[in-house]
Coordinates of C-alpha atoms in Angstrom, one line a residue:
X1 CA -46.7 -48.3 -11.2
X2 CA -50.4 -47.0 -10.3
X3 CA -51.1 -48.0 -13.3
X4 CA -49.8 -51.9 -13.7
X5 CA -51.8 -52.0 -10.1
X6 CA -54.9 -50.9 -11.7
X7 CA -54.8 -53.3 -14.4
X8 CA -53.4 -56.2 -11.9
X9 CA -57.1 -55.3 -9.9
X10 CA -59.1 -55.3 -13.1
X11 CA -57.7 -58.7 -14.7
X12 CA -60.3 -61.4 -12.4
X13 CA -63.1 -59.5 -13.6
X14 CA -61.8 -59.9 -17.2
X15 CA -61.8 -63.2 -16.5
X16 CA -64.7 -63.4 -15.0
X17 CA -66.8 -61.4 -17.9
X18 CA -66.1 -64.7 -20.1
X19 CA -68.2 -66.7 -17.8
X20 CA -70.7 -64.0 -17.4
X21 CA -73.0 -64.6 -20.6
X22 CA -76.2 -63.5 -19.0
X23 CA -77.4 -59.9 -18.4
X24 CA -77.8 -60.2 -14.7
X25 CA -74.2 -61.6 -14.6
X26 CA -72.8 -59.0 -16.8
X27 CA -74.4 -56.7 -14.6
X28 CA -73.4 -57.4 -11.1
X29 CA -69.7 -58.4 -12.3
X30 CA -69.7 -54.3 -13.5
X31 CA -71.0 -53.3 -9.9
X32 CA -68.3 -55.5 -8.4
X33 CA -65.7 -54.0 -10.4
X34 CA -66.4 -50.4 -9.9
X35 CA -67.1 -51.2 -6.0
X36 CA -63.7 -52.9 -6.0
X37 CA -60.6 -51.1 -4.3
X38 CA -57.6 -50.1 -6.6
X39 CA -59.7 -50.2 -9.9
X40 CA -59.3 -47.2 -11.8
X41 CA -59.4 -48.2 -15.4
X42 CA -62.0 -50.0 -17.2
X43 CA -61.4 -50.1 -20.7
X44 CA -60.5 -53.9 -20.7
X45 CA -63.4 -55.1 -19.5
X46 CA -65.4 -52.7 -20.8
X47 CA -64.7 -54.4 -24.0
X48 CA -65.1 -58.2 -23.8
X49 CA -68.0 -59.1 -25.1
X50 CA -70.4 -60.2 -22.9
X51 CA -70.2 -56.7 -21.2
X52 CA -70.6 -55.2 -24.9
X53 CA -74.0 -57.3 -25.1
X54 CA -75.6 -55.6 -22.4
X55 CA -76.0 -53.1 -25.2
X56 CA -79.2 -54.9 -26.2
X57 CA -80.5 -56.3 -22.9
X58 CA -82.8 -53.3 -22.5
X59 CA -83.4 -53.8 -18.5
X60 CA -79.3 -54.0 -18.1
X61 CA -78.1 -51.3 -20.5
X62 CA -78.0 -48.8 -18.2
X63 CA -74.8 -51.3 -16.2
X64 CA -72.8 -50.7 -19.4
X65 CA -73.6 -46.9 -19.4
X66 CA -72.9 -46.5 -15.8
X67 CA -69.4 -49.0 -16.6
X68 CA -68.9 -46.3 -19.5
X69 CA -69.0 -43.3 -16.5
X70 CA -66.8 -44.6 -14.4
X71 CA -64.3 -45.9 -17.6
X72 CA -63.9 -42.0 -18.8
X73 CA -67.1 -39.8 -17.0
X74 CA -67.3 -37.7 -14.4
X75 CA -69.6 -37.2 -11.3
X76 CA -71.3 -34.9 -13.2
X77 CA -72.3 -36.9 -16.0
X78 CA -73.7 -39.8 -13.4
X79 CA -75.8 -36.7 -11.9
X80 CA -77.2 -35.8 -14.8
X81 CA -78.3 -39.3 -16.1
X82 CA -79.2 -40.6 -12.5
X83 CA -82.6 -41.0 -12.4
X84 CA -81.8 -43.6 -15.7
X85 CA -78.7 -45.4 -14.1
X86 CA -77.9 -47.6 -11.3
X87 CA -78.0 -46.3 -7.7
X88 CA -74.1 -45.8 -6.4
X89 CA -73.3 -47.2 -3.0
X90 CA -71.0 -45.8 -1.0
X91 CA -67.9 -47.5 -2.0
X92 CA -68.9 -46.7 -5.6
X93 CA -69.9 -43.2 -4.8
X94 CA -66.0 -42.7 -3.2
X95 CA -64.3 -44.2 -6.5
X96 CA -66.2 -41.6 -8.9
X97 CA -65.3 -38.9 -7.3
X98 CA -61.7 -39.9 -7.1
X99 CA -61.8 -40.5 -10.9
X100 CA -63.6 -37.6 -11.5
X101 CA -60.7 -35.4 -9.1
X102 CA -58.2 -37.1 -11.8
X103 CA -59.9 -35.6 -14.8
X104 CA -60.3 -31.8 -13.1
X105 CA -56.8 -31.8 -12.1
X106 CA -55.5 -33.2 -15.2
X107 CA -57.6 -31.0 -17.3
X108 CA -55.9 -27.7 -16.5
X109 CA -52.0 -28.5 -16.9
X110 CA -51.0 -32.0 -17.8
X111 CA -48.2 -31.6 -15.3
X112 CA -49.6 -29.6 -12.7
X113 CA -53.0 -27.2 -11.3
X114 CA -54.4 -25.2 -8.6
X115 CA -58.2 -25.9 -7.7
X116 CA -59.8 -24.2 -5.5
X117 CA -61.8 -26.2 -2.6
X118 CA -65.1 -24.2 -3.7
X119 CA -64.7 -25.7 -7.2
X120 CA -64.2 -29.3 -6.2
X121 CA -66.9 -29.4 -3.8
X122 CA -69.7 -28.0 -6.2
X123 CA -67.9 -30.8 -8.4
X124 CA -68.1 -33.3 -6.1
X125 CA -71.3 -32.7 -4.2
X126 CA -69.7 -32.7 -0.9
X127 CA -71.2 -31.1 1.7
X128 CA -68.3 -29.5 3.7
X129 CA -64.7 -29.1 3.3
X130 CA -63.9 -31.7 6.0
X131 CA -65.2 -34.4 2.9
X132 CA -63.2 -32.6 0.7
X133 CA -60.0 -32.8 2.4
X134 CA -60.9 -36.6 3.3
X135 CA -61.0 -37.1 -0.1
X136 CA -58.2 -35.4 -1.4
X137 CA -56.3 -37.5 1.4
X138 CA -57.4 -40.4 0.3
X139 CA -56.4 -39.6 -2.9
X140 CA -53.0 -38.7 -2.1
X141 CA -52.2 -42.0 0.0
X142 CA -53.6 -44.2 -2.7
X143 CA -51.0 -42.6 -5.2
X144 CA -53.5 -40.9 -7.3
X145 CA -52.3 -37.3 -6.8
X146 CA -49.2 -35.8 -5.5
X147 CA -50.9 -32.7 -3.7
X148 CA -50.5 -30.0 -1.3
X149 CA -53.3 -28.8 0.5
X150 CA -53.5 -25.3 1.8
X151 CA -57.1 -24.9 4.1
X152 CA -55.6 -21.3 4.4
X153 CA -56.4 -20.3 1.3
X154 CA -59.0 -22.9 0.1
X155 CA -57.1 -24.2 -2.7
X156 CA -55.3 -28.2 -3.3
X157 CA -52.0 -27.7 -5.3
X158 CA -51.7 -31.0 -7.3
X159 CA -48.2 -31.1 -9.2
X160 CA -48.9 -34.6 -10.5
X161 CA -51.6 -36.7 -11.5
X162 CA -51.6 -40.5 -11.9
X163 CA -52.5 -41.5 -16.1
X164 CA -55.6 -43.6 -15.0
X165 CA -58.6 -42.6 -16.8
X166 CA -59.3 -44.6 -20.4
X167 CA -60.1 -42.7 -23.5
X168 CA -63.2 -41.7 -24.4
X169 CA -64.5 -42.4 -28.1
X170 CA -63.2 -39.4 -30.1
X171 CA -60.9 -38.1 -27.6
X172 CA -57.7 -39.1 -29.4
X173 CA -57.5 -35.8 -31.6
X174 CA -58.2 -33.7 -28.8
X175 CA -55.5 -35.2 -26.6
X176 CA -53.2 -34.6 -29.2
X177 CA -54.1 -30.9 -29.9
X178 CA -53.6 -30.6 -25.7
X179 CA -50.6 -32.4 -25.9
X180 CA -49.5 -30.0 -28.9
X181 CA -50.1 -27.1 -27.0
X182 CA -48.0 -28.0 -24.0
X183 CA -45.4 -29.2 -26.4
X184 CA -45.5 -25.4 -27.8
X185 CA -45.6 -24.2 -24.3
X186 CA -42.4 -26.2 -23.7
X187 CA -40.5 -25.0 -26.4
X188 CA -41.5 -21.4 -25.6
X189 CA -39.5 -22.1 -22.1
X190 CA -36.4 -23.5 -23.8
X191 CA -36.2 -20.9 -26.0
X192 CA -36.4 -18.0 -23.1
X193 CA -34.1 -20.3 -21.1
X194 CA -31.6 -20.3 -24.0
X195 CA -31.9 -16.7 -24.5
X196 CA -31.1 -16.2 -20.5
X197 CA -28.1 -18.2 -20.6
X198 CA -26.8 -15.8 -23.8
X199 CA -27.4 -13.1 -21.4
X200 CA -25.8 -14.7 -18.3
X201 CA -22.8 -15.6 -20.5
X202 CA -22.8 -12.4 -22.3
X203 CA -22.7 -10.7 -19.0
X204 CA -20.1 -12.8 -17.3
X205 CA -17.9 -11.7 -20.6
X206 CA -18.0 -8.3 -20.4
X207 CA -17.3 -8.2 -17.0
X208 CA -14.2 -10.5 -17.6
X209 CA -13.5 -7.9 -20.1
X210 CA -13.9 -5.2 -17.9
X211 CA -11.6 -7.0 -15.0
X212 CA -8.8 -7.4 -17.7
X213 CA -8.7 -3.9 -18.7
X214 CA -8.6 -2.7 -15.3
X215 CA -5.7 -5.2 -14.7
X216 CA -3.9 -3.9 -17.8
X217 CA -4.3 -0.3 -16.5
X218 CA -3.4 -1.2 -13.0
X219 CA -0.2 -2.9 -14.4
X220 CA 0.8 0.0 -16.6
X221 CA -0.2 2.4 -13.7
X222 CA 2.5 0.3 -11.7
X223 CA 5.1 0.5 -14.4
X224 CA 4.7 4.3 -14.4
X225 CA 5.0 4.9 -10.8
X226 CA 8.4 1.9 -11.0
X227 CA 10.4 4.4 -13.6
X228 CA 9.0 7.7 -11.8
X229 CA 10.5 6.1 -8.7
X230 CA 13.9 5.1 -11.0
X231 CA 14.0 8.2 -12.2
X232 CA 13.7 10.3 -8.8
X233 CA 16.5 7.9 -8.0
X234 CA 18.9 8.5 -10.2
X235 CA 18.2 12.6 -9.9
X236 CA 18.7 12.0 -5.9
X237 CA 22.1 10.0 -6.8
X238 CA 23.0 13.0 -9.2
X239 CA 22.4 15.9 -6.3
X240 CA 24.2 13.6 -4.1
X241 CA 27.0 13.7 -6.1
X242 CA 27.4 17.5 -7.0
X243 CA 27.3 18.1 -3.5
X244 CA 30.2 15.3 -2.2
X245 CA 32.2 17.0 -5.3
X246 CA 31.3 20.5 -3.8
X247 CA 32.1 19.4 -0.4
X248 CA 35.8 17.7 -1.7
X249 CA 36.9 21.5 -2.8
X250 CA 37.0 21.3 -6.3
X251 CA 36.5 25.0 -6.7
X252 CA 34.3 27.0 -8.3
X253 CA 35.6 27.1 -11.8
X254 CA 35.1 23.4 -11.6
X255 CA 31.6 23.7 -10.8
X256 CA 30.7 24.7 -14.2
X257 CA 32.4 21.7 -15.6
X258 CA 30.3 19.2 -13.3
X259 CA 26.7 20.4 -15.1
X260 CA 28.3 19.2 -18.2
X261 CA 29.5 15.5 -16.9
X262 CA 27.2 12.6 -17.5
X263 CA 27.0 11.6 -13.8
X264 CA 24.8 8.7 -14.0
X265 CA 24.6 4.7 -12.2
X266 CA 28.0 3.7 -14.3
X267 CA 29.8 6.8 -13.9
X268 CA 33.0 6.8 -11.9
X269 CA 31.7 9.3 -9.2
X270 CA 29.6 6.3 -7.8

């Protein structure tokens, strides 16, 4: 989306540049462009030709090195080619350093970073962190940077940053061997992810394995105590019966016959 709006602010001056055919034109359509609000990428124009041909109007070359800056530089590269470039105004001043926050928080993590407010404002050249927070807010509200801020401990968390710088020449192969890296990076997390759900899994089996032989020893434990308790019965039954038989005057000579009677549940005596 940030992006589409980019190019959507970018496309009259594309237009524009095909009218532009002389280097004073050329040159103040680029300082309208990079003044202009919502234009982050420059590659499009940055390519027709009548901005190309400011490569060999001497007095205006320095327009299409400044356009350049502000297409895939830094605030650092404008300070260290100033005295040869175009004074900034304000508004211009404000949209390099917002392209420059891009690239330092997109060159630690594609996805996300933690910079520190010292580092940003050496970076930046801002003079206090009041600026700095200014412009990190500005950053945020204009979509360029989901952030957090934390004054507390002098650092911007930024956990996403908007794609809107252009390519510099030769950058491609680069890119790729950063992209490379974090697609390594990824895999390594998938594969310790994987090897924590074995574990969880493996876990959560042996203790269902440890529940189910519990419940197979609990069971067996029960059936032990049911025929101990059947058994106890049918002994009290048996002393019940000796002594009703005792009690009913068989005499003692049939005492000793009793001992040898199977007096059990079926037996007659019940």
């Amino acid at each position: 989306m940030e992006q589409t709006r980019a190019l959507n602010a970018l496309e009259p001056f594309v237009v524009l540049s095909k009218s532009a055919t002389s280097p004073r034109a050329a040159s103040d359509l680029i300082t309208q462009a990079t003044s202009a609000p919502n234009t982050y990428v420059f590659a499009e124009l940055l390519q027709t030709p009548n901005i190309q041909a400011l490569r060999d109007a001497p007095e205006h070359a320095k327009y299409l090195k400044l356009l350049e800056i502000f297409s895939w530089g830094t605030w650092a590269d404008y300070q260290a080619n100033a005295q040869s470039l175009p004074e900034l105004s304000a508004q211009q001043q404000q949209k390099l350093r917002l392209l420059t926050l891009l690239t330092l928080a997109a060159s630690n993590s594609p996805t996300s970073s933690t910079l520190t407010y010292q580092h940003l404002t050496s970076a930046l050249s801002l003079s206090s962190t009041r600026e700095l927070e200014s412009l990190l807010t500005t950053a945020i509200y204009s979509s360029l940077i989901t952030a957090t801020l934390d004054p507390s401990h002098g650092v911007a968390i930024i956990s996403s940053v908007s794609p809107l710088r252009d390519l510099s020449p030769g950058s491609v192969p680069s890119l790729l061997n950063q992209l490379a890296m974090w697609s390594e990076r990824c895999e390594s997390a998938l594969t310790d992810l994987d090897a924590k759900i074995a574990e969880v899994k493996s876990a959560a089996k042996l203790r269902e394995q440890r529940k189910l032989r519990a419940k197979d020893a609990a069971d067996k434990e029960r059936e032990k105590l049911e025929e101990e308790a059947k058994d106890d019965d049918k002994k009290g039954k048996k002393r019940s019966l000796r002594s009703r038989v005792t009690e009913w005057g068989f005499g003692d000579s049939g005492g000793n016959d009793m001992d040898a009677m199977d007096l059990d549940d079926g037996g007659s005596a019940g």
